[in-house]
Every structure is written in C-alpha cells, then in structure tokens.
PDB file of C-alpha atoms in Angstrom:
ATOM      1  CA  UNK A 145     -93.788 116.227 179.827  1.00  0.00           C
ATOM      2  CA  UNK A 146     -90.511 114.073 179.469  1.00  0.00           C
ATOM      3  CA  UNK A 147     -92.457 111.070 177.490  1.00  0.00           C
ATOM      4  CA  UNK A 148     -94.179 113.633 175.536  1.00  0.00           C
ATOM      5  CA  UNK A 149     -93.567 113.474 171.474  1.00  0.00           C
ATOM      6  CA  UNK A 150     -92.292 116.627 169.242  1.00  0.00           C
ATOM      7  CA  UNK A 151     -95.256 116.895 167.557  1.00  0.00           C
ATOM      8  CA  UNK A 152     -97.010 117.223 171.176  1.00  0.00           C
ATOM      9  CA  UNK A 153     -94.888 119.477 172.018  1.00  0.00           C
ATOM     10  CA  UNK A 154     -95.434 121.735 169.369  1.00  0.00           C
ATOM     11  CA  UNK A 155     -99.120 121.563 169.391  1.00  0.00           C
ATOM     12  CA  UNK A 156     -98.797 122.919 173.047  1.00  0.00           C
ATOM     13  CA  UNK A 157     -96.794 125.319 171.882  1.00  0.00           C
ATOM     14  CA  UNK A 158     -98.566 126.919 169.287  1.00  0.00           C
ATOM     15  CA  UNK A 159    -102.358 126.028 171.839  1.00  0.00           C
ATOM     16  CA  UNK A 160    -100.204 128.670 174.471  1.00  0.00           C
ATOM     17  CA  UNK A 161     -98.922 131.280 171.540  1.00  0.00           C
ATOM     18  CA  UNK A 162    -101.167 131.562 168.583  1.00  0.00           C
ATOM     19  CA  UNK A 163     -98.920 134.795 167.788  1.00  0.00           C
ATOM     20  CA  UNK A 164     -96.161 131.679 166.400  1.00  0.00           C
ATOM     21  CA  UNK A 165     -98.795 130.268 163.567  1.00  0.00           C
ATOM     22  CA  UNK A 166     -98.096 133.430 160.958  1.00  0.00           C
ATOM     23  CA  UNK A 167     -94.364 132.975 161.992  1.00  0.00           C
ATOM     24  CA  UNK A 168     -94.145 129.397 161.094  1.00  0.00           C
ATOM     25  CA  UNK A 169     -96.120 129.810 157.830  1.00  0.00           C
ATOM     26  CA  UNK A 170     -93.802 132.170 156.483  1.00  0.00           C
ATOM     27  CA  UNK A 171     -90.972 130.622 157.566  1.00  0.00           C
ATOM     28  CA  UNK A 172     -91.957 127.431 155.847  1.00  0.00           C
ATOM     29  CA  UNK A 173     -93.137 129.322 152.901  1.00  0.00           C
ATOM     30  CA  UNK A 174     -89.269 131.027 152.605  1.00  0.00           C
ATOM     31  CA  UNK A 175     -88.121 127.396 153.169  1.00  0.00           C
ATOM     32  CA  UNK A 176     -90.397 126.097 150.421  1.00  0.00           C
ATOM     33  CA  UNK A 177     -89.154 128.985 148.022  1.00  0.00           C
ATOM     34  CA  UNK A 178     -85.898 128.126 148.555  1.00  0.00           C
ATOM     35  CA  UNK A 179     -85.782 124.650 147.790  1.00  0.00           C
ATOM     36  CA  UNK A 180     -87.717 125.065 144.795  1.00  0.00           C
ATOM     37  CA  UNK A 181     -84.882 127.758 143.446  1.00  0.00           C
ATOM     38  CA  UNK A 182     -82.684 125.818 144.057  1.00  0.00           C
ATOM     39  CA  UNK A 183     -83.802 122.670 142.297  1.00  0.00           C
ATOM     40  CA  UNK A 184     -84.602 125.038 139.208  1.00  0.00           C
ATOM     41  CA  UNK A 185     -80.528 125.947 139.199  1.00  0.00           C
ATOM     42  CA  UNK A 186     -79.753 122.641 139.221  1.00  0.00           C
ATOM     43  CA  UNK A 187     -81.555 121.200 136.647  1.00  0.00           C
ATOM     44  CA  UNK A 188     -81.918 124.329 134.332  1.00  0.00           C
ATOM     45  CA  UNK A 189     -78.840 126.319 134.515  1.00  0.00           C
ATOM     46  CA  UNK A 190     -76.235 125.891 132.127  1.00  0.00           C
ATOM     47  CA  UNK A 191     -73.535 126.050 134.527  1.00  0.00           C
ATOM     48  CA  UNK A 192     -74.191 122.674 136.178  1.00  0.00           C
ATOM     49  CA  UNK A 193     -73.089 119.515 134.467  1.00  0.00           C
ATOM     50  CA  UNK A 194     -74.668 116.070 135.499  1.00  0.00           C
ATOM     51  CA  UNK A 195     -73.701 114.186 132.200  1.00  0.00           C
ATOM     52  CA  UNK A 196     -70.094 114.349 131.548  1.00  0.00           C
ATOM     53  CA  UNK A 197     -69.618 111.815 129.609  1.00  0.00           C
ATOM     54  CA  UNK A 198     -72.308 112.754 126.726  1.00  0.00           C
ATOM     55  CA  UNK A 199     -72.617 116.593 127.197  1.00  0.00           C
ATOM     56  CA  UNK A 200     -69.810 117.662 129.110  1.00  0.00           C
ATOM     57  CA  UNK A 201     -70.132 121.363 128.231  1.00  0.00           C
ATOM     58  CA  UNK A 202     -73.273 122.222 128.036  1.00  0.00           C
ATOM     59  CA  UNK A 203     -72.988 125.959 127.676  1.00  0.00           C
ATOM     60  CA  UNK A 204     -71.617 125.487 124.398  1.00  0.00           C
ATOM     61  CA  UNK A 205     -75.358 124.158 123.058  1.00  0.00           C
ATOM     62  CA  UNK A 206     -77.075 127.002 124.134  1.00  0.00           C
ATOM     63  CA  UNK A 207     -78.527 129.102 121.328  1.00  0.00           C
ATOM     64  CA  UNK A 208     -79.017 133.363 122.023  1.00  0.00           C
ATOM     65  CA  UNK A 209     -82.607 132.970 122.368  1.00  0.00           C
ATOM     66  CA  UNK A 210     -82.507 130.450 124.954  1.00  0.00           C
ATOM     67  CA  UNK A 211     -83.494 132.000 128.220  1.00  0.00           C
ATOM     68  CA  UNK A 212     -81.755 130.747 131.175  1.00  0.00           C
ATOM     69  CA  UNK A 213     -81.913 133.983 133.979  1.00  0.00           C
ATOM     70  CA  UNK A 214     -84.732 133.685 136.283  1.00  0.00           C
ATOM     71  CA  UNK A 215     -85.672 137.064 135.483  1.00  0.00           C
ATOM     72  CA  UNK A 216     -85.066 139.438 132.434  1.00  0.00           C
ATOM     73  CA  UNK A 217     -85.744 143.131 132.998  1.00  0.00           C
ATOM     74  CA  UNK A 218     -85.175 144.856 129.569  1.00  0.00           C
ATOM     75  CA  UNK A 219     -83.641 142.057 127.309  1.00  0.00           C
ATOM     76  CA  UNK A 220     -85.827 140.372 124.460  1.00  0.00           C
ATOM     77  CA  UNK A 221     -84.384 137.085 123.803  1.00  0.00           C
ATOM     78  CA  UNK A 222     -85.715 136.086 121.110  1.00  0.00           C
ATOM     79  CA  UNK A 223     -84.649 139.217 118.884  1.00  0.00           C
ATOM     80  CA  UNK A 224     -81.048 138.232 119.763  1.00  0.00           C
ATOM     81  CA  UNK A 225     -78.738 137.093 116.814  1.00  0.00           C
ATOM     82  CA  UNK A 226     -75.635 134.844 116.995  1.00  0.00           C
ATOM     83  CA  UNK A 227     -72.793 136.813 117.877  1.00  0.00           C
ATOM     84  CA  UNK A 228     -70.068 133.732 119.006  1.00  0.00           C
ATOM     85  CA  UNK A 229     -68.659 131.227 116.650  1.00  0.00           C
ATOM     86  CA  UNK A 230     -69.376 127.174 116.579  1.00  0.00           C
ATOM     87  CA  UNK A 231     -66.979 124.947 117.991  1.00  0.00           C
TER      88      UNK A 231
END
C-alpha cells in the first residue's frame, strides 16, 4: 500500500466507489471549461495587451461591429454606427 503509485491508488479508489466516476467527470469537465475561458480572454479580449511595443492600446482599433462579449443578449453588432472619434 506504501509502494503503491497515484494512479493505483486511484484506480482502487474509484474499483471500491463507482458513485466517484460522475463526480470526477464533471469536475474535470468544469476544469476543462474553465481553462478554455480563460485562454479565450486572453487572447481575444481587448483589455489584455501582449504587444506593447507595436499595439500598445489595442482598444483603440476596435471598430463598433467588432464583437468581443462572450455573449450578447439583445445587441446587434453589426447595425452599430461609429459614435467615438479617431485618435
């Protein structure tokens, strides 16, 4: 039991309590999601910078129909006009 490896272990574990398999899936599954989000904010969200010596604002280069929120409930981007001036 002492020399045994983790991945014995949790074989074992889940052989004794198959009740822990749906647990584990969703788990990883919330873990996956999460990750994933996360990597889509960083690499599409205007707020983050990575470049700052070519593009170091880049919320200035986004036009009113670019979409950018995960999710939009009631707003039509591309019907949107330019309300802001250039700088």
């Amino acid at each position: 039991m002492a020399g045994a490896s983790l991945g014995a272990r949790f074989y074992r574990q889940i052989k004794k309590h198959p009740g822990l398999i749906p647990m584990i899936g969703f788990i990883g599954l919330g873990m996956g999601s999460a990750a994933l989000y996360l990597l889509r904010l960083a690499l599409r969200s205007p707020d983050v910078c990575w470049d700052r010596k070519n593009n170091p604002e880049p919320w200035n280069r986004l036009s009113p129909n670019d979409q950018y929120k995960f999710f939009a409930v009631s707003t039509d981007y591309k019907k949107l006009k330019k309300d802001r001036p250039d700088f």
